[in-house]
Tab-separated table of C-alpha atoms and ligand atoms in Angstrom:
chain	number	residue	atom	x	y	z
A	12	UNK	CA	49.884	-55.528	-182.411
A	13	UNK	CA	47.320	-53.098	-181.017
A	14	UNK	CA	44.464	-53.527	-183.443
A	15	UNK	CA	43.101	-56.386	-185.472
A	16	UNK	CA	44.018	-55.756	-189.121
A	17	UNK	CA	40.918	-55.609	-191.378
A	18	UNK	CA	42.309	-58.381	-193.580
A	19	UNK	CA	43.405	-60.708	-190.757
A	20	UNK	CA	42.573	-64.337	-191.518
A	21	UNK	CA	40.203	-66.045	-189.082
A	22	UNK	CA	42.210	-68.397	-186.840
A	23	UNK	CA	40.223	-71.590	-187.324
A	24	UNK	CA	42.772	-74.381	-187.746
A	25	UNK	CA	45.438	-75.868	-185.454
A	26	UNK	CA	48.134	-74.637	-187.897
A	27	UNK	CA	46.935	-71.031	-187.759
A	28	UNK	CA	46.624	-71.281	-183.956
A	29	UNK	CA	50.182	-72.580	-183.709
A	30	UNK	CA	51.504	-69.709	-185.837
A	31	UNK	CA	49.644	-67.218	-183.600
A	32	UNK	CA	51.025	-68.873	-180.454
A	33	UNK	CA	54.630	-68.809	-181.755
A	34	UNK	CA	54.330	-65.154	-182.708
A	35	UNK	CA	52.789	-64.222	-179.331
A	36	UNK	CA	55.480	-66.074	-177.417
A	37	UNK	CA	58.225	-64.040	-179.129
A	38	UNK	CA	56.290	-60.799	-178.599
A	39	UNK	CA	55.615	-61.590	-174.928
A	40	UNK	CA	59.264	-62.441	-174.295
A	41	UNK	CA	60.349	-59.203	-175.986
A	42	UNK	CA	57.852	-57.131	-173.971
A	43	UNK	CA	58.346	-58.773	-170.564
A	44	UNK	CA	62.058	-59.616	-170.650
A	45	UNK	CA	63.091	-60.980	-167.254
A	46	UNK	CA	60.362	-59.090	-165.346
A	47	UNK	CA	57.323	-60.542	-163.585
A	48	UNK	CA	53.701	-60.439	-164.737
A	49	UNK	CA	50.509	-60.735	-162.691
A	50	UNK	CA	47.233	-62.287	-163.881
A	51	UNK	CA	43.808	-62.679	-162.258
A	52	UNK	CA	43.003	-66.226	-163.375
A	53	UNK	CA	39.286	-67.004	-163.059
A	54	UNK	CA	39.380	-70.251	-165.019
A	55	UNK	CA	37.188	-68.724	-167.748
A	56	UNK	CA	38.249	-69.189	-171.381
A	57	UNK	CA	40.018	-65.863	-171.885
A	58	UNK	CA	42.094	-65.725	-168.692
A	59	UNK	CA	42.954	-69.437	-169.012
A	60	UNK	CA	44.283	-68.975	-172.549
A	61	UNK	CA	46.276	-65.918	-171.460
A	62	UNK	CA	47.735	-67.940	-168.570
A	63	UNK	CA	48.696	-70.850	-170.837
A	64	UNK	CA	50.353	-68.478	-173.340
A	65	UNK	CA	52.304	-66.694	-170.620
A	66	UNK	CA	53.405	-69.962	-168.998
A	67	UNK	CA	54.851	-70.992	-172.381
A	68	UNK	CA	56.463	-67.597	-172.885
A	69	UNK	CA	57.844	-66.673	-169.450
A	70	UNK	CA	57.157	-69.667	-167.169
A	71	UNK	CA	57.725	-68.846	-163.511
A	72	UNK	CA	57.802	-65.097	-164.161
A	73	UNK	CA	53.995	-65.304	-164.366
A	74	UNK	CA	52.154	-65.010	-161.050
A	75	UNK	CA	48.512	-66.146	-161.305
A	76	UNK	CA	45.985	-65.193	-158.631
A	77	UNK	CA	42.827	-67.301	-158.472
A	78	UNK	CA	40.165	-65.753	-156.258
A	79	UNK	CA	37.509	-68.171	-155.036
A	80	UNK	CA	34.576	-65.898	-154.209
A	81	UNK	CA	32.305	-68.783	-153.308
A	82	UNK	CA	30.086	-68.188	-156.348
A	83	UNK	CA	31.945	-70.498	-158.732
A	84	UNK	CA	30.496	-73.728	-160.079
A	85	UNK	CA	31.223	-77.042	-158.434
A	86	UNK	CA	34.768	-78.210	-159.145
A	87	UNK	CA	35.985	-74.976	-160.756
A	88	UNK	CA	38.605	-73.865	-158.214
A	89	UNK	CA	39.909	-77.452	-158.038
A	90	UNK	CA	40.215	-77.585	-161.835
A	91	UNK	CA	42.135	-74.297	-161.966
A	92	UNK	CA	44.600	-75.622	-159.396
A	93	UNK	CA	44.924	-79.004	-161.126
A	94	UNK	CA	45.407	-77.650	-164.654
A	95	UNK	CA	47.631	-74.684	-163.911
A	96	UNK	CA	49.563	-75.539	-160.747
A	97	UNK	CA	49.789	-79.334	-160.973
A	98	UNK	CA	49.955	-79.902	-164.728
A	99	UNK	CA	51.469	-76.679	-166.102
A	100	UNK	CA	53.625	-75.956	-163.063
A	101	UNK	CA	52.359	-72.362	-162.874
A	102	UNK	CA	53.136	-70.024	-160.047
A	103	UNK	CA	49.566	-69.871	-158.698
A	104	UNK	CA	48.269	-68.094	-155.616
A	105	UNK	CA	44.896	-69.489	-154.524
A	106	UNK	CA	42.874	-67.035	-152.449
A	107	UNK	CA	40.006	-68.480	-150.448
A	108	UNK	CA	37.785	-65.397	-150.186
A	109	UNK	CA	34.527	-67.320	-149.741
A	110	UNK	CA	33.713	-65.976	-146.265
A	111	UNK	CA	34.763	-62.452	-147.194
A	112	UNK	CA	32.301	-62.367	-150.126
A	113	UNK	CA	29.430	-64.222	-148.485
A	114	UNK	CA	29.669	-62.126	-145.311
A	115	UNK	CA	29.522	-58.905	-147.371
A	116	UNK	CA	26.536	-60.246	-149.316
A	117	UNK	CA	24.589	-61.352	-146.271
A	118	UNK	CA	21.087	-59.898	-146.235
A	119	UNK	CA	21.591	-58.014	-149.537
A	120	UNK	CA	18.632	-58.700	-151.837
A	121	UNK	CA	18.853	-55.908	-154.413
A	122	UNK	CA	20.331	-57.427	-157.622
A	123	UNK	CA	22.296	-54.326	-158.622
A	124	UNK	CA	23.713	-53.999	-155.125
A	125	UNK	CA	24.727	-57.676	-155.162
A	126	UNK	CA	26.550	-57.245	-158.491
A	127	UNK	CA	28.210	-54.084	-157.220
A	128	UNK	CA	29.437	-55.771	-154.016
A	129	UNK	CA	30.797	-58.782	-155.927
A	130	UNK	CA	32.636	-56.541	-158.432
A	131	UNK	CA	34.075	-54.202	-155.782
A	132	UNK	CA	35.079	-57.014	-153.463
A	133	UNK	CA	36.847	-58.811	-156.299
A	134	UNK	CA	38.935	-55.736	-157.034
A	135	UNK	CA	39.697	-55.311	-153.310
A	136	UNK	CA	40.820	-58.927	-152.883
A	137	UNK	CA	42.954	-58.818	-156.033
A	138	UNK	CA	44.458	-55.444	-155.063
A	139	UNK	CA	45.313	-56.811	-151.588
A	140	UNK	CA	47.205	-59.689	-153.213
A	141	UNK	CA	48.932	-57.354	-155.687
A	142	UNK	CA	50.124	-55.102	-152.840
A	143	UNK	CA	51.733	-58.088	-151.109
A	144	UNK	CA	53.800	-58.929	-154.179
A	145	UNK	CA	57.077	-57.190	-154.870
A	146	UNK	CA	58.782	-56.511	-158.167
A	147	UNK	CA	55.920	-57.105	-160.580
A	148	UNK	CA	55.831	-54.701	-163.504
A	149	UNK	CA	53.200	-56.152	-165.799
A	150	UNK	CA	49.484	-56.948	-165.478
A	151	UNK	CA	48.055	-59.461	-167.960
A	152	UNK	CA	44.406	-59.421	-168.989
A	153	UNK	CA	42.154	-61.560	-171.128
A	154	UNK	CA	40.790	-58.666	-173.161
A	155	UNK	CA	39.440	-59.887	-176.512
A	156	UNK	CA	38.594	-57.996	-179.719
A	157	UNK	CA	34.808	-57.726	-179.073
A	158	UNK	CA	35.612	-56.091	-175.677
A	159	UNK	CA	37.546	-53.389	-177.506
A	160	UNK	CA	34.853	-52.935	-180.180
A	161	UNK	CA	32.099	-52.768	-177.545
A	162	UNK	CA	33.930	-50.269	-175.394
A	163	UNK	CA	34.659	-48.098	-178.453
A	164	UNK	CA	30.965	-48.243	-179.389
A	165	UNK	CA	30.050	-47.261	-175.820
A	166	UNK	CA	28.150	-50.528	-175.261
A	167	UNK	CA	30.103	-51.786	-172.281
A	168	UNK	CA	33.018	-50.585	-170.243
A	169	UNK	CA	36.171	-52.428	-171.199
A	170	UNK	CA	37.153	-54.398	-168.107
A	171	UNK	CA	40.720	-53.156	-168.010
A	172	UNK	CA	42.894	-51.915	-165.179
A	173	UNK	CA	40.403	-49.058	-164.831
A	174	UNK	CA	38.707	-50.903	-161.991
A	175	UNK	CA	41.851	-51.163	-159.887
A	176	UNK	CA	42.803	-48.530	-157.301
A	177	UNK	CA	45.275	-45.941	-158.609
A	178	UNK	CA	48.222	-47.135	-156.467
A	179	UNK	CA	47.912	-50.566	-158.106
A	180	UNK	CA	46.928	-49.587	-161.653
A	181	UNK	CA	49.777	-47.089	-161.996
A	182	UNK	CA	52.334	-49.742	-161.035
A	183	UNK	CA	51.703	-51.942	-164.042
A	184	UNK	CA	52.077	-52.005	-167.780
A	185	UNK	CA	49.277	-54.001	-169.473
A	186	UNK	CA	49.866	-57.262	-171.330
A	187	UNK	CA	46.907	-58.338	-173.489
A	188	UNK	CA	48.007	-61.208	-175.734
A	189	UNK	CA	44.569	-62.221	-177.079
A	190	UNK	CA	43.178	-58.754	-177.641
A	191	UNK	CA	42.976	-59.059	-181.448
A	192	UNK	CA	41.077	-62.371	-181.291
A	193	UNK	CA	37.387	-63.194	-181.482
A	194	UNK	CA	36.030	-65.675	-178.911
A	195	UNK	CA	35.981	-68.656	-181.306
A	196	UNK	CA	39.637	-67.963	-182.135
A	197	UNK	CA	40.545	-67.835	-178.429
A	198	UNK	CA	39.020	-71.319	-178.124
A	199	UNK	CA	41.040	-72.663	-181.092
A	200	UNK	CA	44.224	-71.225	-179.582
A	201	UNK	CA	43.329	-72.686	-176.160
A	202	UNK	CA	42.868	-76.132	-177.662
A	203	UNK	CA	46.255	-75.887	-179.398
A	204	UNK	CA	47.819	-74.861	-176.068
A	205	UNK	CA	46.550	-78.133	-174.597
A	206	UNK	CA	43.862	-76.772	-172.256
A	207	UNK	CA	41.088	-79.272	-171.388
A	208	UNK	CA	38.045	-79.258	-173.681
A	209	UNK	CA	35.631	-78.461	-170.853
A	210	UNK	CA	37.648	-75.348	-170.031
A	211	UNK	CA	38.042	-74.130	-173.619
A	212	UNK	CA	34.474	-74.871	-174.749
A	213	UNK	CA	32.674	-73.879	-171.612
A	214	UNK	CA	29.355	-72.101	-171.753
A	215	UNK	CA	29.061	-68.415	-170.862
A	216	UNK	CA	29.185	-67.803	-167.104
A	217	UNK	CA	28.380	-64.396	-165.617
A	218	UNK	CA	31.012	-62.505	-163.619
A	219	UNK	CA	28.821	-62.527	-160.456
A	220	UNK	CA	28.625	-66.297	-160.915
A	221	UNK	CA	26.049	-68.328	-159.064
A	222	UNK	CA	25.166	-65.171	-157.106
A	223	UNK	CA	22.653	-64.175	-159.813
A	224	UNK	CA	21.154	-67.684	-159.745
A	225	UNK	CA	20.383	-67.456	-156.056
A	226	UNK	CA	17.856	-64.592	-156.380
A	227	UNK	CA	17.379	-62.248	-153.455
A	228	UNK	CA	19.587	-62.401	-150.373
A	229	UNK	CA	22.135	-65.217	-150.762
A	230	UNK	CA	22.238	-67.817	-148.020
A	231	UNK	CA	24.897	-70.509	-147.891
A	232	UNK	CA	22.414	-73.394	-147.935
A	233	UNK	CA	20.455	-72.086	-150.926
A	234	UNK	CA	23.708	-71.258	-152.769
A	235	UNK	CA	24.835	-74.834	-152.175
A	236	UNK	CA	21.529	-76.070	-153.650
A	237	UNK	CA	22.222	-73.973	-156.784
A	238	UNK	CA	25.778	-75.347	-157.036
A	239	UNK	CA	24.765	-78.994	-156.560
A	240	UNK	CA	21.786	-78.843	-158.935
A	241	UNK	CA	23.930	-77.087	-161.571
A	242	UNK	CA	26.522	-79.873	-161.298
A	243	UNK	CA	23.831	-82.531	-161.799
A	244	UNK	CA	22.381	-80.632	-164.766
A	245	UNK	CA	25.803	-80.371	-166.432
A	246	UNK	CA	26.522	-84.042	-165.824
A	247	UNK	CA	23.168	-85.148	-167.260
A	248	UNK	CA	23.488	-82.847	-170.295
A	249	UNK	CA	26.925	-84.354	-170.967
A	250	UNK	CA	25.525	-87.898	-170.624
A	251	UNK	CA	22.707	-86.998	-173.034
A	252	UNK	CA	25.214	-85.695	-175.620
A	253	UNK	CA	23.940	-82.120	-175.279
A	254	UNK	CA	27.207	-80.574	-174.041
A	255	UNK	CA	28.356	-78.024	-176.597
A	256	UNK	CA	25.022	-78.334	-178.458
A	257	UNK	CA	22.936	-76.150	-176.150
A	258	UNK	CA	24.271	-72.608	-175.774
A	259	UNK	CA	23.706	-72.214	-172.031
A	260	UNK	CA	21.994	-74.206	-169.297
A	261	UNK	CA	21.848	-73.717	-165.578
A	262	UNK	CA	19.666	-73.902	-162.488
A	263	UNK	CA	18.140	-71.226	-160.282
A	264	UNK	CA	16.871	-71.736	-156.736
A	265	UNK	CA	14.409	-68.957	-155.830
A	266	UNK	CA	13.802	-67.784	-152.302
A	267	UNK	CA	10.412	-69.341	-151.609
A	268	UNK	CA	9.286	-72.683	-150.318
A	269	UNK	CA	6.384	-74.961	-151.056
A	270	UNK	CA	4.849	-77.989	-149.437
A	271	UNK	CA	5.885	-81.464	-150.505
A	272	UNK	CA	6.042	-84.970	-149.133
A	273	UNK	CA	9.163	-87.009	-148.478
A	274	UNK	CA	9.348	-90.416	-146.774
A	275	UNK	CA	5.694	-90.097	-145.812
A	276	UNK	CA	6.297	-86.788	-144.050
A	277	UNK	CA	5.487	-83.191	-144.980
A	278	UNK	CA	8.414	-81.273	-146.450
A	279	UNK	CA	8.691	-77.537	-146.952
A	280	UNK	CA	11.490	-76.850	-149.435
A	281	UNK	CA	12.626	-74.726	-152.397
A	282	UNK	CA	11.914	-75.415	-156.061
A	283	UNK	CA	14.802	-75.728	-158.533
A	284	UNK	CA	14.238	-74.006	-161.885
A	285	UNK	CA	16.028	-75.332	-164.962
A	286	UNK	CA	16.853	-72.953	-167.805
A	287	UNK	CA	18.310	-74.173	-171.110
A	288	UNK	CA	18.552	-71.732	-173.996
A	289	UNK	CA	19.960	-71.202	-177.472
A	290	UNK	CA	20.990	-67.989	-179.168
A	291	UNK	CA	23.403	-66.529	-181.643
A	292	UNK	CA	23.623	-62.946	-180.412
A	293	UNK	CA	22.247	-63.150	-176.817
A	294	UNK	CA	19.795	-60.348	-177.678
A	295	UNK	CA	17.150	-62.907	-178.620
A	296	UNK	CA	17.022	-66.319	-177.032
A	297	UNK	CA	14.950	-69.445	-177.657
A	298	UNK	CA	14.245	-72.256	-175.211
A	299	UNK	CA	15.667	-75.763	-175.735
A	300	UNK	CA	13.018	-78.490	-175.510
A	301	UNK	CA	14.404	-81.392	-173.536
A	302	UNK	CA	13.750	-85.099	-174.149
A	303	UNK	CA	11.237	-86.573	-171.657
A	304	UNK	CA	13.669	-89.174	-170.293
A	305	UNK	CA	16.231	-86.490	-169.543
A	306	UNK	CA	13.582	-84.441	-167.707
A	307	UNK	CA	12.619	-87.510	-165.657
A	308	UNK	CA	16.240	-88.165	-164.676
A	309	UNK	CA	16.828	-84.544	-163.742
A	310	UNK	CA	13.720	-84.440	-161.541
A	311	UNK	CA	14.671	-87.720	-159.898
A	312	UNK	CA	18.294	-86.795	-159.211
A	313	UNK	CA	17.794	-83.169	-158.169
A	314	UNK	CA	14.964	-83.942	-155.733
A	315	UNK	CA	16.845	-86.835	-154.132
A	316	UNK	CA	20.458	-85.607	-154.225
A	317	UNK	CA	20.102	-81.899	-153.472
A	318	UNK	CA	19.155	-81.048	-149.890
A	319	UNK	CA	16.326	-78.521	-149.652
A	320	UNK	CA	14.718	-79.126	-153.069
A	321	UNK	CA	11.301	-80.751	-153.401
A	322	UNK	CA	10.214	-79.617	-156.890
A	323	UNK	CA	11.843	-79.149	-160.307
A	324	UNK	CA	10.404	-76.543	-162.688
A	325	UNK	CA	11.294	-75.731	-166.301
A	326	UNK	CA	11.492	-72.170	-167.582
A	327	UNK	CA	9.844	-72.040	-171.032
A	328	UNK	CA	10.280	-68.283	-171.517
A	329	UNK	CA	12.270	-66.892	-174.438
A	330	UNK	CA	14.151	-63.573	-174.379
A	331	UNK	CA	12.364	-61.228	-174.781
A	332	UNK	CA	10.279	-60.953	-172.614
A	333	UNK	CA	12.580	-62.664	-170.060
A	334	UNK	CA	16.336	-62.203	-169.807
A	335	UNK	CA	18.651	-65.203	-169.641
A	336	UNK	CA	19.649	-64.725	-166.000
A	337	UNK	CA	17.181	-64.016	-163.209
A	338	UNK	CA	18.975	-60.938	-161.865
B	20	XMP	P1	20.926	-61.647	-169.820
B	20	XMP	O1	20.486	-62.100	-168.463
B	20	XMP	O2	21.362	-60.207	-169.845
B	20	XMP	O3	22.246	-62.496	-170.157
B	20	XMP	O4	19.905	-61.933	-170.880
B	20	XMP	C1	22.844	-62.527	-171.430
B	20	XMP	C2	24.140	-63.310	-171.342
B	20	XMP	O5	25.097	-62.594	-170.571
B	20	XMP	C3	25.505	-63.366	-169.450
B	20	XMP	N1	25.604	-62.444	-168.299
B	20	XMP	C4	26.742	-61.950	-167.817
B	20	XMP	N2	28.004	-62.149	-168.195
B	20	XMP	N3	28.733	-60.697	-166.470
B	20	XMP	C5	29.008	-61.513	-167.516
B	20	XMP	O6	30.173	-61.690	-167.837
B	20	XMP	C6	27.480	-60.457	-166.032
B	20	XMP	O7	27.272	-59.726	-165.085
B	20	XMP	C7	26.427	-61.116	-166.763
B	20	XMP	N4	25.093	-61.114	-166.623
B	20	XMP	C8	24.598	-61.930	-167.592
B	20	XMP	C9	24.420	-64.397	-169.244
B	20	XMP	O8	24.920	-65.554	-168.569
B	20	XMP	C10	23.999	-64.663	-170.657
B	20	XMP	O9	24.865	-65.574	-171.311
């Protein structure tokens, strides 16, 4: 099915999700036959659901490529490997491209240039892997219905094979099994496919990852401070029962230092900024007000557990005038 029918029922129950899954499995088997299909599996909701569907439909004929660009959150590459390779027995190629990305990004402080490098490098790494593989005829993608609507309305370019070099793009036929679904429906289907809750319900995460939360030129130590503080923030939000209740929350470590005192000695370290926001349409955003005891715990843990941080700040700015991300 190429387009979402106007009268299509919203998939919002396990029964409806199961019916969708059964139908997709037959369609995927009919389309793919005994051929192989390639998928860039980031571990985000859409690509994870596509992977789980294809594993059910064609098993080992699916080849997943997970590119670790070094800008993922703590534990993400490990979770992709655990869920897909260990538990679902997927054919998964893990590409450690951390040095390749961070070397290219070294000294680059312009936000647009950083995004551009991350996007281009991702395509290059994926294309390199695709060229190594023989006999693959299909390319699967986690395109969803809003992507198609937005690209038709000229709001954003549909992230399809368009980004791949011609010698790669022309080799494949596209497989887009969730393209008639809205995001909430993709989550219902993912749950029915048995994906872990923290994968299916995860908060939005930008394509350039933690790169946009390490403003200015990325250094490995400051990037690590972003990753560690983000992990603490997520853990504390989960402990406080806020997981799934606050739309998006993350940390930013800006490129300036201030004086502090640690163990009776002067320190000169970065601040860590916490941002926690709510929205329905991402055009306008309000700030979540955190309980005082949670703030105290976050300050305590981040300043003691994250090397290089001596202050914790809270961003109280809605959108507009600020945007959600810092770059
Ligand atoms: P801004 O900063 O534009 O963010 O107010 C709005 C929402 O979009 C997410 N975001 C991105 N998502 N690629 C993405 O897939 C990106 O480059 C990107 N930049 C921002 C951001 O996390 C927020 O949810």
